[in-house]
Amino acid sequence: MLIEFRVANFLSFEEMTTLSMVATKDKEHGNTNLIPQSGSQPLLKSAAIYGANGAGKSNLIKALTFMRSFIINSGVHSMRSPIPNHSFRLNTQSAEKPSFFEIVFLHENKRFRYGFEIGKNEIVTEWLFSTPKTKEVMLFTRENNKITVGASFKEARSFEGALKDDYRHRLFLILVSTANEDKVTADYVLEWFHYELTVTYGSALLHNLEMTLHYLEEHPEDHYQEKFAELFRKLDIFEKFELDPTETFSLTSYRSIEDEAARLFDSHDHPRIVVHRKKYDGDKYSGHQKFDLIRDESDGTKKLFAFVGAVMVTLETGGVLVVDELELRLHPLITRTIIELFNSANNRKAQLIFTSHDTNLLSNRFFRRDQIWFVEKNKRGASSLYSLVEYKPRKDATFHKDYILGKYGAIPFIGNIDTLLGQDE
C-alpha cells in the first residue's frame, strides 16, 4: 500500500511535492473509503487529481512512472547508457540540481521509505529506511558512491564504503539484491515496485491490453477470464469472450506516445480476442455472434477490455493502480463503477490514484475531502499539488460547482475569445 510519494525538480514540479494517502481524522465514508491501520491513521483507498490542461497532472504520473521504471531497469544501466535528465528547465538554477524521488509504502506488513536523487548522468544520493515497530531505522544511505550501512542491513555489509565508478549509474538497492542468493530485505522492496505498483495511462490502449492479455495467458489457474467476463456482463458490454490461438496478432507496431511512456512495453504475439454478443431471430434469442475485439469493437469497448485487467488484478492482489486520465473513452457511469469498486467495504487494501477532468465525480457522495487533490501552475510555469482539505470546505459543499467557479483554483483562465472571430462592424 502506498503511504506517500514525494518528488522535486522533475518536469514541471520544481519544489518538493507530496501526495499523501494518509487519511485525516474526518469520519465521512469511514466504513468504505479507508484502509484501517493498527496503531496509526488509516490510508485512503483512492485519490482523484484535478487541474487545468497543462497544469502538470500527467507530470506527476510520469514521475511515478520514471521512478518505477528506473528501479526495474537499473540493473541494465552502464557507463554507455546515460541517465535521462528531467529536471525543471524553466529555471537555470533548478536545471543544475538533481531530481528527487521518494516513496513510503507498506509491503508484507513492513513499512519502508526508499528514495534517490539523480544528477547529471549519475545517482547522487540513495536511501532506505524501515519501521519494524514504531521507530524508523536506517538500512543504508548513499552519498555519491559512499555507502553507509545500518546494523540491521547485514546483507549489504560487504559493500560498505566506496563503490566502484561503474556503479554510479546503478541503484545500490539492485546491487544488494543481485549479490545475495537468498531473499533479503532489498528483494521485498523491489517486489513492491515490480508487482504492487502499476502505473498507466488512459490513452495507452495497447500497453493496457498487453497487461490484460498477460494476466489471461500467464495465470490461467487464477481464472481471470471468468472474472473479467463477469464484470463485462455486469457492465452490459458483452456476454463473454475467448482467446483464439489459431490466429495471432502483435501490438508492437500500434504503440502510441502514452504506450511508450509506460517504458515497459515489450509485446509479443497474442491469440486473437473474440467477444460474444447475443444474437436474435426477430425477437427470439438464437445464440451468440462472435466479433473480433480489435477489428470490430468500438474504442470504448477496447479501452475497457484493455483496462479491466489492471483493475481486477489490483483489487484482487491489493496493489496500487495509478492512472492518468481514467475516464478517457469510458462512459461516466462505468468510470464511477470502477471508482466504487475501490471505495468499497469489500476492498481490503487495494488503492486507486487517478487524474481526471470529469467534474461529475467531484462529489462528497463518492469522495472524502482528503481524497481530492488539485494541480496548478504558477506564473513561472512550476506546478504545485494541494489537497481540498486546505480549503476547509463544508461537508455538504458542492465540490464540482465550487471547482468550476474557481474557488479551489486549478482551472484554466480563459481570456476574451471574441477577438478570435473578429468584431462586428
mmCIF file with all atom_site columns, N, CA, C and O in Angstrom, residues 30 74 90 208 289 321 351 392 406:
data_model
loop_
_atom_site.group_PDB
_atom_site.id
_atom_site.type_symbol
_atom_site.label_atom_id
_atom_site.label_alt_id
_atom_site.label_comp_id
_atom_site.label_asym_id
_atom_site.label_entity_id
_atom_site.label_seq_id
_atom_site.pdbx_PDB_ins_code
_atom_site.Cartn_x
_atom_site.Cartn_y
_atom_site.Cartn_z
_atom_site.occupancy
_atom_site.B_iso_or_equiv
_atom_site.pdbx_formal_charge
_atom_site.auth_seq_id
_atom_site.auth_comp_id
_atom_site.auth_asym_id
_atom_site.auth_atom_id
_atom_site.pdbx_PDB_model_num
ATOM 1  N N  . GLY A 1 30  ? -16.026 6.621   6.368   1.00 0.00 ? 30  GLY A N  1
ATOM 2  C CA . GLY A 1 30  ? -15.015 5.889   7.120   1.00 0.00 ? 30  GLY A CA 1
ATOM 3  C C  . GLY A 1 30  ? -15.104 4.381   6.976   1.00 0.00 ? 30  GLY A C  1
ATOM 4  O O  . GLY A 1 30  ? -14.099 3.679   7.070   1.00 0.00 ? 30  GLY A O  1
ATOM 5  N N  . SER A 1 74  ? 17.339  -0.526  -13.502 1.00 0.00 ? 74  SER A N  1
ATOM 6  C CA . SER A 1 74  ? 18.634  -0.057  -13.012 1.00 0.00 ? 74  SER A CA 1
ATOM 7  C C  . SER A 1 74  ? 19.745  -1.066  -13.245 1.00 0.00 ? 74  SER A C  1
ATOM 8  O O  . SER A 1 74  ? 20.891  -0.698  -13.479 1.00 0.00 ? 74  SER A O  1
ATOM 9  N N  . LEU A 1 90  ? 12.693  25.532  -16.598 1.00 0.00 ? 90  LEU A N  1
ATOM 10 C CA . LEU A 1 90  ? 12.310  26.937  -16.707 1.00 0.00 ? 90  LEU A CA 1
ATOM 11 C C  . LEU A 1 90  ? 13.014  27.804  -15.666 1.00 0.00 ? 90  LEU A C  1
ATOM 12 O O  . LEU A 1 90  ? 12.686  28.971  -15.498 1.00 0.00 ? 90  LEU A O  1
ATOM 13 N N  . ASN A 1 208 ? -2.104  -1.203  -21.931 1.00 0.00 ? 208 ASN A N  1
ATOM 14 C CA . ASN A 1 208 ? -3.074  -1.794  -21.011 1.00 0.00 ? 208 ASN A CA 1
ATOM 15 C C  . ASN A 1 208 ? -3.566  -3.142  -21.508 1.00 0.00 ? 208 ASN A C  1
ATOM 16 O O  . ASN A 1 208 ? -3.769  -4.080  -20.724 1.00 0.00 ? 208 ASN A O  1
ATOM 17 N N  . GLN A 1 289 ? -23.214 -14.220 -31.514 1.00 0.00 ? 289 GLN A N  1
ATOM 18 C CA . GLN A 1 289 ? -22.447 -13.812 -32.679 1.00 0.00 ? 289 GLN A CA 1
ATOM 19 C C  . GLN A 1 289 ? -21.051 -13.415 -32.198 1.00 0.00 ? 289 GLN A C  1
ATOM 20 O O  . GLN A 1 289 ? -20.899 -12.678 -31.219 1.00 0.00 ? 289 GLN A O  1
ATOM 21 N N  . LEU A 1 321 ? -2.934  1.035   -8.130  1.00 0.00 ? 321 LEU A N  1
ATOM 22 C CA . LEU A 1 321 ? -3.126  1.329   -9.546  1.00 0.00 ? 321 LEU A CA 1
ATOM 23 C C  . LEU A 1 321 ? -3.164  2.840   -9.732  1.00 0.00 ? 321 LEU A C  1
ATOM 24 O O  . LEU A 1 321 ? -3.998  3.529   -9.135  1.00 0.00 ? 321 LEU A O  1
ATOM 25 N N  . GLN A 1 351 ? -5.559  0.207   -3.821  1.00 0.00 ? 351 GLN A N  1
ATOM 26 C CA . GLN A 1 351 ? -5.671  1.667   -3.926  1.00 0.00 ? 351 GLN A CA 1
ATOM 27 C C  . GLN A 1 351 ? -5.703  2.102   -5.390  1.00 0.00 ? 351 GLN A C  1
ATOM 28 O O  . GLN A 1 351 ? -5.042  1.501   -6.243  1.00 0.00 ? 351 GLN A O  1
ATOM 29 N N  . LYS A 1 392 ? -10.800 23.740  3.534   1.00 0.00 ? 392 LYS A N  1
ATOM 30 C CA . LYS A 1 392 ? -11.755 23.501  4.606   1.00 0.00 ? 392 LYS A CA 1
ATOM 31 C C  . LYS A 1 392 ? -13.210 23.708  4.161   1.00 0.00 ? 392 LYS A C  1
ATOM 32 O O  . LYS A 1 392 ? -13.981 24.430  4.813   1.00 0.00 ? 392 LYS A O  1
ATOM 33 N N  . GLY A 1 406 ? -14.022 28.291  -9.625  1.00 0.00 ? 406 GLY A N  1
ATOM 34 C CA . GLY A 1 406 ? -12.666 28.742  -9.334  1.00 0.00 ? 406 GLY A CA 1
ATOM 35 C C  . GLY A 1 406 ? -12.338 28.887  -7.868  1.00 0.00 ? 406 GLY A C  1
ATOM 36 O O  . GLY A 1 406 ? -11.292 29.443  -7.515  1.00 0.00 ? 406 GLY A O  1
#
